[in-house]
PDB file of C-alpha atoms and ligand atoms in Angstrom:
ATOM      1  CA  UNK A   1     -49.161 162.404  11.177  1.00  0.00           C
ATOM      2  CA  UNK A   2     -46.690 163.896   8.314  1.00  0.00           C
ATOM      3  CA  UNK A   3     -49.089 163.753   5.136  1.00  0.00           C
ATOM      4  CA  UNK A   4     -46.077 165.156   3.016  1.00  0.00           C
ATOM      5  CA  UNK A   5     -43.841 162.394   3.066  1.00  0.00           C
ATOM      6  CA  UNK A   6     -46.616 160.035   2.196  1.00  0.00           C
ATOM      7  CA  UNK A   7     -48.154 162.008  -0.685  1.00  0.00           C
ATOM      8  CA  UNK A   8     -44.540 162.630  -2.406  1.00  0.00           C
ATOM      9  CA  UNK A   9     -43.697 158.729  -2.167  1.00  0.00           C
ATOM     10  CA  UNK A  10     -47.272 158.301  -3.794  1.00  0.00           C
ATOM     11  CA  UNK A  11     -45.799 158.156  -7.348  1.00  0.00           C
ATOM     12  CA  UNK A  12     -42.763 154.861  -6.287  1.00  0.00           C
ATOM     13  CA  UNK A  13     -46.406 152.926  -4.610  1.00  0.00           C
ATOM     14  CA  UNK A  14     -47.625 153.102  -8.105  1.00  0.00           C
ATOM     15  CA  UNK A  15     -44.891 152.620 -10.033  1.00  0.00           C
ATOM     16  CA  UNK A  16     -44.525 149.179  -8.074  1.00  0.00           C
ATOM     17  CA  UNK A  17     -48.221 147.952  -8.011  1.00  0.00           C
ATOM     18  CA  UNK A  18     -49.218 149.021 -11.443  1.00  0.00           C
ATOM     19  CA  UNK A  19     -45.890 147.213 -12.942  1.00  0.00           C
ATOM     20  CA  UNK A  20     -48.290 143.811 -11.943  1.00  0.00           C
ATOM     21  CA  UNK A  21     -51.214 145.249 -14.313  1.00  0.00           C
ATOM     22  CA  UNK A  22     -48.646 146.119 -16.921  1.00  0.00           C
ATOM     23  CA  UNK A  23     -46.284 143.037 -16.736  1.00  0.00           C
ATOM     24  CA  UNK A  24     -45.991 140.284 -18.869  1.00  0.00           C
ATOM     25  CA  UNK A  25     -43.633 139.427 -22.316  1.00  0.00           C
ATOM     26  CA  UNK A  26     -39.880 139.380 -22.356  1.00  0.00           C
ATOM     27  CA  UNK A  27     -38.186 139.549 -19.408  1.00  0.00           C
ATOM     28  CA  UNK A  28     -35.373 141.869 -18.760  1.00  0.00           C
ATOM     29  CA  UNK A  29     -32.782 139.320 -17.981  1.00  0.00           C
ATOM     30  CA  UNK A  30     -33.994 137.546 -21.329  1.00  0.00           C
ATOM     31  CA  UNK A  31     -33.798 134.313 -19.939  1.00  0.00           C
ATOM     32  CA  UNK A  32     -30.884 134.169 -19.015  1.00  0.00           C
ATOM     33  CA  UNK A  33     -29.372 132.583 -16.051  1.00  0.00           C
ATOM     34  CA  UNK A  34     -25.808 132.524 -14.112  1.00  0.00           C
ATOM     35  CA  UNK A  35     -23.520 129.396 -14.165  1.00  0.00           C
ATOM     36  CA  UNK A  36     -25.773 127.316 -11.672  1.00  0.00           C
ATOM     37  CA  UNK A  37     -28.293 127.698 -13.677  1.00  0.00           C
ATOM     38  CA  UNK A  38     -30.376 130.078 -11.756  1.00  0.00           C
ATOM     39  CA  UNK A  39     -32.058 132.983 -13.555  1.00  0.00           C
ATOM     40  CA  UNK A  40     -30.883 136.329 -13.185  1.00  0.00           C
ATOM     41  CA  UNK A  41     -33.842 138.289 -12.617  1.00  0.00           C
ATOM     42  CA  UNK A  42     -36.407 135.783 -13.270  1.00  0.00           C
ATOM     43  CA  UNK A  43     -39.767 135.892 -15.491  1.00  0.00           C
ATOM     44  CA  UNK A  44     -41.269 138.392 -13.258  1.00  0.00           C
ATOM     45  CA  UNK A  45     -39.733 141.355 -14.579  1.00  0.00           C
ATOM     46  CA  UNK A  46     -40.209 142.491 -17.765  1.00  0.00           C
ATOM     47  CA  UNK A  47     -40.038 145.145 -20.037  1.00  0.00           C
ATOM     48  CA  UNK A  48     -43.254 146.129 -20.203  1.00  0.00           C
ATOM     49  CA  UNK A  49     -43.330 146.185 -16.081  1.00  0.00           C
ATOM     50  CA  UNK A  50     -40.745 148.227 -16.461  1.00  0.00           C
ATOM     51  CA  UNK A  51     -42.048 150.763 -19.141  1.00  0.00           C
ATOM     52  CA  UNK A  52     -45.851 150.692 -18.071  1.00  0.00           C
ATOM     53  CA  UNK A  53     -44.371 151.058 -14.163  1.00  0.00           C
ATOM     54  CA  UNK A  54     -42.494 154.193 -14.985  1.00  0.00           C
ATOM     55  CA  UNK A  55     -45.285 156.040 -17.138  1.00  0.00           C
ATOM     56  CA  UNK A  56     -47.872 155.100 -14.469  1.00  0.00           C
ATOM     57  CA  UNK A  57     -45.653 156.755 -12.015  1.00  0.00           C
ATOM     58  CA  UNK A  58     -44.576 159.649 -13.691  1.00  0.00           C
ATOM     59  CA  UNK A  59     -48.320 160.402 -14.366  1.00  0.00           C
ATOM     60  CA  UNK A  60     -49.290 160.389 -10.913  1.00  0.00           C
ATOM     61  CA  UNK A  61     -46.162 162.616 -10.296  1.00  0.00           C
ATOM     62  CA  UNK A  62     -47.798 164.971 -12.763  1.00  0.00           C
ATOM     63  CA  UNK A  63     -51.340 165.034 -11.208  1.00  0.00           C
ATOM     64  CA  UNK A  64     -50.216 164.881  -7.794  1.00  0.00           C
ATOM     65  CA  UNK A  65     -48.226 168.272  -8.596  1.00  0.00           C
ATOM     66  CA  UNK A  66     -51.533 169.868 -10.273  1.00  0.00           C
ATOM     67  CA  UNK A  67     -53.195 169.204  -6.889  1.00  0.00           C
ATOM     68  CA  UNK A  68     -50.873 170.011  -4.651  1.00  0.00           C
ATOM     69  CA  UNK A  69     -51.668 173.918  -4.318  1.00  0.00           C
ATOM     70  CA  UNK A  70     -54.816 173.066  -3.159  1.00  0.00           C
ATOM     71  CA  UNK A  71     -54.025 170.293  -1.049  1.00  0.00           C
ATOM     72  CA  UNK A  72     -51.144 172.620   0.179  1.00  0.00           C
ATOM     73  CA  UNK A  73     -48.708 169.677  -0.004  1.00  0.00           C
ATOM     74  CA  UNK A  74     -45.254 170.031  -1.919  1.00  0.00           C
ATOM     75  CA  UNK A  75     -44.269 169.433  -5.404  1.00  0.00           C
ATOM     76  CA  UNK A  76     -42.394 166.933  -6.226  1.00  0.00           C
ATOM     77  CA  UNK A  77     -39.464 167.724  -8.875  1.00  0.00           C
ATOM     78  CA  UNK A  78     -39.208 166.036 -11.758  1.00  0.00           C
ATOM     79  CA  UNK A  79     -35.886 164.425 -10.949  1.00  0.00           C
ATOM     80  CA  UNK A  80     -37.299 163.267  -7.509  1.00  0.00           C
ATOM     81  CA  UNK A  81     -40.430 161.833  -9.780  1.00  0.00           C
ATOM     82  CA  UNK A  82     -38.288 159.398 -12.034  1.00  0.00           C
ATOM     83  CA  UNK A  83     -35.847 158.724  -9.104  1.00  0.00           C
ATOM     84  CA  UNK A  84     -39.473 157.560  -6.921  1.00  0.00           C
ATOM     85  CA  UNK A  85     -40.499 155.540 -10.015  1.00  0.00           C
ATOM     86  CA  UNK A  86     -37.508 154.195 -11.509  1.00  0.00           C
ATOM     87  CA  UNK A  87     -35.995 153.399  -8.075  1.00  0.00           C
ATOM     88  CA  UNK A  88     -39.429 151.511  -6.996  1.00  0.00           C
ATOM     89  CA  UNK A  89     -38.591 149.258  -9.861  1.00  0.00           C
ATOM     90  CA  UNK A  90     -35.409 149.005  -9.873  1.00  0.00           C
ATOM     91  CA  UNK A  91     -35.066 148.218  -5.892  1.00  0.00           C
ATOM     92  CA  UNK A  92     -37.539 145.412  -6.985  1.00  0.00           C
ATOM     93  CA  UNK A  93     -35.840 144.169  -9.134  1.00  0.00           C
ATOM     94  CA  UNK A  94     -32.641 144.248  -6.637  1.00  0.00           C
ATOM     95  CA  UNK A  95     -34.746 142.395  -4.594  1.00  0.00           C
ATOM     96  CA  UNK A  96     -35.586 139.834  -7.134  1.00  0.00           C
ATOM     97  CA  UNK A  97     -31.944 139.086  -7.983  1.00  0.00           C
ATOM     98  CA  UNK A  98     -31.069 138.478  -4.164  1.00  0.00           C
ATOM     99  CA  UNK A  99     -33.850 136.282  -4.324  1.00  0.00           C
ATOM    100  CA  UNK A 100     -32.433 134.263  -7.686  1.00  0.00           C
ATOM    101  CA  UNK A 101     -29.227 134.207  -5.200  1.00  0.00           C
ATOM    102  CA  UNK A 102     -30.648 132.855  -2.711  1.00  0.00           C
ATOM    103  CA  UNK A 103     -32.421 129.974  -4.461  1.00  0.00           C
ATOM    104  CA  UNK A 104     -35.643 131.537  -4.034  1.00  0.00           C
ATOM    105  CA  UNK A 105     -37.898 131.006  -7.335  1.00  0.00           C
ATOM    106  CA  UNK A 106     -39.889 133.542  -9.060  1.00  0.00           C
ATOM    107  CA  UNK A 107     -42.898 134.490  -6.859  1.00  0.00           C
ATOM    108  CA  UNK A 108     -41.684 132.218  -3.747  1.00  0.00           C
ATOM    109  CA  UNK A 109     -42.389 135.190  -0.744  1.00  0.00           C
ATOM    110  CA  UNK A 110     -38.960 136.434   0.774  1.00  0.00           C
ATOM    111  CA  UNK A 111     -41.307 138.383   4.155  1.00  0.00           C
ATOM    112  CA  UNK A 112     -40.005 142.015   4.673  1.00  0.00           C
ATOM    113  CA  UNK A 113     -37.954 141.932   1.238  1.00  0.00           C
ATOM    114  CA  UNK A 114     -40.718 142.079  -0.603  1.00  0.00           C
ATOM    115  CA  UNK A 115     -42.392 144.588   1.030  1.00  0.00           C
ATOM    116  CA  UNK A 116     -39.740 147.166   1.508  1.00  0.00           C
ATOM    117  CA  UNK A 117     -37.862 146.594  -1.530  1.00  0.00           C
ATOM    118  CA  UNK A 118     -39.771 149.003  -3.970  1.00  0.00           C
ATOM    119  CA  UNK A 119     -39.374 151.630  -1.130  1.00  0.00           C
ATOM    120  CA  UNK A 120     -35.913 151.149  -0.343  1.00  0.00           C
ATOM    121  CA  UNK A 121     -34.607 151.460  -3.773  1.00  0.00           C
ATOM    122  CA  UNK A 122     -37.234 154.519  -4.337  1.00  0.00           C
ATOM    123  CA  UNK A 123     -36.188 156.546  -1.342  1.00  0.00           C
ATOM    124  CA  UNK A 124     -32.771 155.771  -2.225  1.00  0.00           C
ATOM    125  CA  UNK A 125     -32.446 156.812  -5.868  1.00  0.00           C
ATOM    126  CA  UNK A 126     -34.512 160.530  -4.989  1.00  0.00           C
ATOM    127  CA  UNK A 127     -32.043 160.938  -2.490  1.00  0.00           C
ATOM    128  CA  UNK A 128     -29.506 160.732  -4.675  1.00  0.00           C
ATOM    129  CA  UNK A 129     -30.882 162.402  -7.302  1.00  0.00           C
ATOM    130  CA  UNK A 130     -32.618 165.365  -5.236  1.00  0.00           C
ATOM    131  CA  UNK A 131     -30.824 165.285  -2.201  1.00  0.00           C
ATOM    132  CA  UNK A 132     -31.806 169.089  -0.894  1.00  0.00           C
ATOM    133  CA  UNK A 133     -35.207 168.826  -1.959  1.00  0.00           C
ATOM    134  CA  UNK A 134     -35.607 164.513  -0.550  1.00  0.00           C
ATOM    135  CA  UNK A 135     -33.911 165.832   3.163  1.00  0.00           C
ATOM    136  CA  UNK A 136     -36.413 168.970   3.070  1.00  0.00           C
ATOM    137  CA  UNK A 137     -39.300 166.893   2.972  1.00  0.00           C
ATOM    138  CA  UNK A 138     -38.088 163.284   4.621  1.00  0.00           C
ATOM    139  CA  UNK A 139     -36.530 163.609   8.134  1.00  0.00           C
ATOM    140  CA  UNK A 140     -36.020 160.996  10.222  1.00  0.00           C
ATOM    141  CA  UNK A 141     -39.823 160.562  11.363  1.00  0.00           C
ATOM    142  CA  UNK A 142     -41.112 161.486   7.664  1.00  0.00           C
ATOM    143  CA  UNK A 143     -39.012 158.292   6.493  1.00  0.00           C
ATOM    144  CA  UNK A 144     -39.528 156.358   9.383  1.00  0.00           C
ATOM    145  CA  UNK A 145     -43.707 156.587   8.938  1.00  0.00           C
ATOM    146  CA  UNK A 146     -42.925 156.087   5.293  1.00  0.00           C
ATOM    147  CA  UNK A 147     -41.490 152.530   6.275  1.00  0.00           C
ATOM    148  CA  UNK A 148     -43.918 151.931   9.030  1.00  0.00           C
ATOM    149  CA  UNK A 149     -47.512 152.818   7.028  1.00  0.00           C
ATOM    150  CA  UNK A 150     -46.054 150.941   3.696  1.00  0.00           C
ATOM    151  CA  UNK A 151     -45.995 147.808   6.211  1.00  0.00           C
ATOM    152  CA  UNK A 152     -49.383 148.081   7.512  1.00  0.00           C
ATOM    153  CA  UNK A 153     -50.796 148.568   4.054  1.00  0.00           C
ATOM    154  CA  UNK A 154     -48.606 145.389   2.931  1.00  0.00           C
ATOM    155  CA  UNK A 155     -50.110 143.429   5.711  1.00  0.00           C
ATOM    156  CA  UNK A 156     -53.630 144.775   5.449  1.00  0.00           C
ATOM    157  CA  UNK A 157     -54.057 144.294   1.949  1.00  0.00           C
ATOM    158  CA  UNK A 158     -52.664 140.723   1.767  1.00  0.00           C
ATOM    159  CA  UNK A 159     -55.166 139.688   4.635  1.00  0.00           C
ATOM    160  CA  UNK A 160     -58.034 141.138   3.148  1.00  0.00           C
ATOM    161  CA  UNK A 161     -57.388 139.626  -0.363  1.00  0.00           C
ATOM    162  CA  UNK A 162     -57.085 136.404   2.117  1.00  0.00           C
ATOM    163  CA  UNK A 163     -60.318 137.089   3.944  1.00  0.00           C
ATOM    164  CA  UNK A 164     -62.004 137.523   0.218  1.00  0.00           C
ATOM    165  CA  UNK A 165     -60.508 134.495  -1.299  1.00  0.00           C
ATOM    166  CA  UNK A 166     -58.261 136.714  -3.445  1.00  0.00           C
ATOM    167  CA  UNK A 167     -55.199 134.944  -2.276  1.00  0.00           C
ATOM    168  CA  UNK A 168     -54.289 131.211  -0.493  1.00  0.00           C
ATOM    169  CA  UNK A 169     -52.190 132.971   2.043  1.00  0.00           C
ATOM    170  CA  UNK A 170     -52.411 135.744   4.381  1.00  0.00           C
ATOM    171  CA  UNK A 171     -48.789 136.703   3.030  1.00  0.00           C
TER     172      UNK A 171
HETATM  173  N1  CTP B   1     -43.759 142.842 -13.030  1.00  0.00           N
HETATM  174  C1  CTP B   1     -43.133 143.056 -14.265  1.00  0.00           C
HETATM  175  N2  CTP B   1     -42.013 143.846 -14.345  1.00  0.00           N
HETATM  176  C2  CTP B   1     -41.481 144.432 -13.246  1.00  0.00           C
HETATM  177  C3  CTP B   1     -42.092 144.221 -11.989  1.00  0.00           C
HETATM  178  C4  CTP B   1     -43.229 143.418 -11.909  1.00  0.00           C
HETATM  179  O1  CTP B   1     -43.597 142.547 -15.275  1.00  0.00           O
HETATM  180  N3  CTP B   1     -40.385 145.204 -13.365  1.00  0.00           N
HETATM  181  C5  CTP B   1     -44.984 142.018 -12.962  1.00  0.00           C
HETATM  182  C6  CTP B   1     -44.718 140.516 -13.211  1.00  0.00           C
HETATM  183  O2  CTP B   1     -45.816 140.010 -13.910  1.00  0.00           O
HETATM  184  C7  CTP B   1     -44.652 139.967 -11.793  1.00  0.00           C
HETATM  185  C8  CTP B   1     -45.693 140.802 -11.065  1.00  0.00           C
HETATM  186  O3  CTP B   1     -45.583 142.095 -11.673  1.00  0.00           O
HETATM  187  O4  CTP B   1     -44.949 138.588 -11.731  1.00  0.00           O
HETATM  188  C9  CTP B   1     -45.483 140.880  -9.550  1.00  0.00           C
HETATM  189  O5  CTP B   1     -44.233 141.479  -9.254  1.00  0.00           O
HETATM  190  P1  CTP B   1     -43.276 140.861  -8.158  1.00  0.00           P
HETATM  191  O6  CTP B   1     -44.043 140.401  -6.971  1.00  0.00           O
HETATM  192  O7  CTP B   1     -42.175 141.823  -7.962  1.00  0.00           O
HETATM  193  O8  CTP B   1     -42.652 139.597  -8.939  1.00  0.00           O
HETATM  194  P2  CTP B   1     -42.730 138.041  -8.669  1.00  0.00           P
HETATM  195  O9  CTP B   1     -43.409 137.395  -9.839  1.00  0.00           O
HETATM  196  O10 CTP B   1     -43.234 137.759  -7.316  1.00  0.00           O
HETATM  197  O11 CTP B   1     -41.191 137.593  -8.774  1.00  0.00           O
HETATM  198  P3  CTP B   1     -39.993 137.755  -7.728  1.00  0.00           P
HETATM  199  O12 CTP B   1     -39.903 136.463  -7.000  1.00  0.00           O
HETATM  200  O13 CTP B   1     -38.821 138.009  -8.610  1.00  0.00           O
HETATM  201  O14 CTP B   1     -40.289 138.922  -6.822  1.00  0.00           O
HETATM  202 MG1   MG B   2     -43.802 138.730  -5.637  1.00  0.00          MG
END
């Protein structure tokens, strides 16, 4: 297996799971909502997701890059760190608007969406922003096992926070 491509996206996993630890007060959209009365974003994102998301990436960026001599993986750039963390949260939040679309309430589950999103929006935005660097270290497979092992960790995690009684569902 590639470990590279793995260890560089590292910094947009965080980004995304820490913004639950960090979330909570105003939302970005600030309540407000479109004519039919849906929200735009929702209550589940917020500023603070947002802000405590993209420090808590950045700083893994940082430490990552102190260890990566020794663990003889590449550094990642700083552009290519804020394009992993701001484009976990911001293909989130994507995903949260489609949602609002759709009819879907905050926190209703929208299956593959709401796995991918962060990762999407996260591989996106570095490619963009670091293109030479992002196609040096994801090819096709690099990105492909990127997708694939950010599923099985979705799955795995949500079934053993079922098997524990962390969660109702296995979802
Ligand atoms: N969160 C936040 N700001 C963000 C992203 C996440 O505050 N930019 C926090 C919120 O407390 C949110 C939690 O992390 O409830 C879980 O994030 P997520 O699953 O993306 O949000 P949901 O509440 O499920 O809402 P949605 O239906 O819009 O995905
Ligand atoms: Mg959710």
């Amino acid at each position: 297996m590639l470990l590279a491509p793995l260890w560089c996206v590292l910094p947009a996993y965080l980004a995304n799971s820490s913004a639950v630890l960090w979330g909570g007060g105003i939302p970005v959209d600030l309540g407000r909502r479109f004519p039919d009365g849906r929200r735009i974003l929702g209550d589940g994102k917020t500023y603070r997701g947002f802000a405590g998301g993209m420090a808590t990436g950045l700083a893994l960026a940082l430490v990552l890059n102190e260890l990566s001599p020794l663990a003889g993986m590449p550094l990642i750039p700083l552009a290519a760190a804020v394009a992993f963390s701001a484009g976990a949260l911001l293909g989130d939040s994507a995903a949260s608007l489609l949602k609002r679309r759709l009819g879907l309430r905050r926190g209703r589950p929208a299956p593959g969406l709401d796995q991918l999103d962060f990762l999407i929006g996260a591989l996106s935005l570095a490619y963009l922003v670091a293109p030479d660097w992002f196609v040096s270290v994801y090819t096709v497979v690099g990105t492909v096992e990127v997708v694939a092992v950010t599923v099985v960790v979705h799955v795995s995690v949500n079934f053993f926070a079922y098997r524990t009684g962390l969660k109702a569902e296995p979802w």
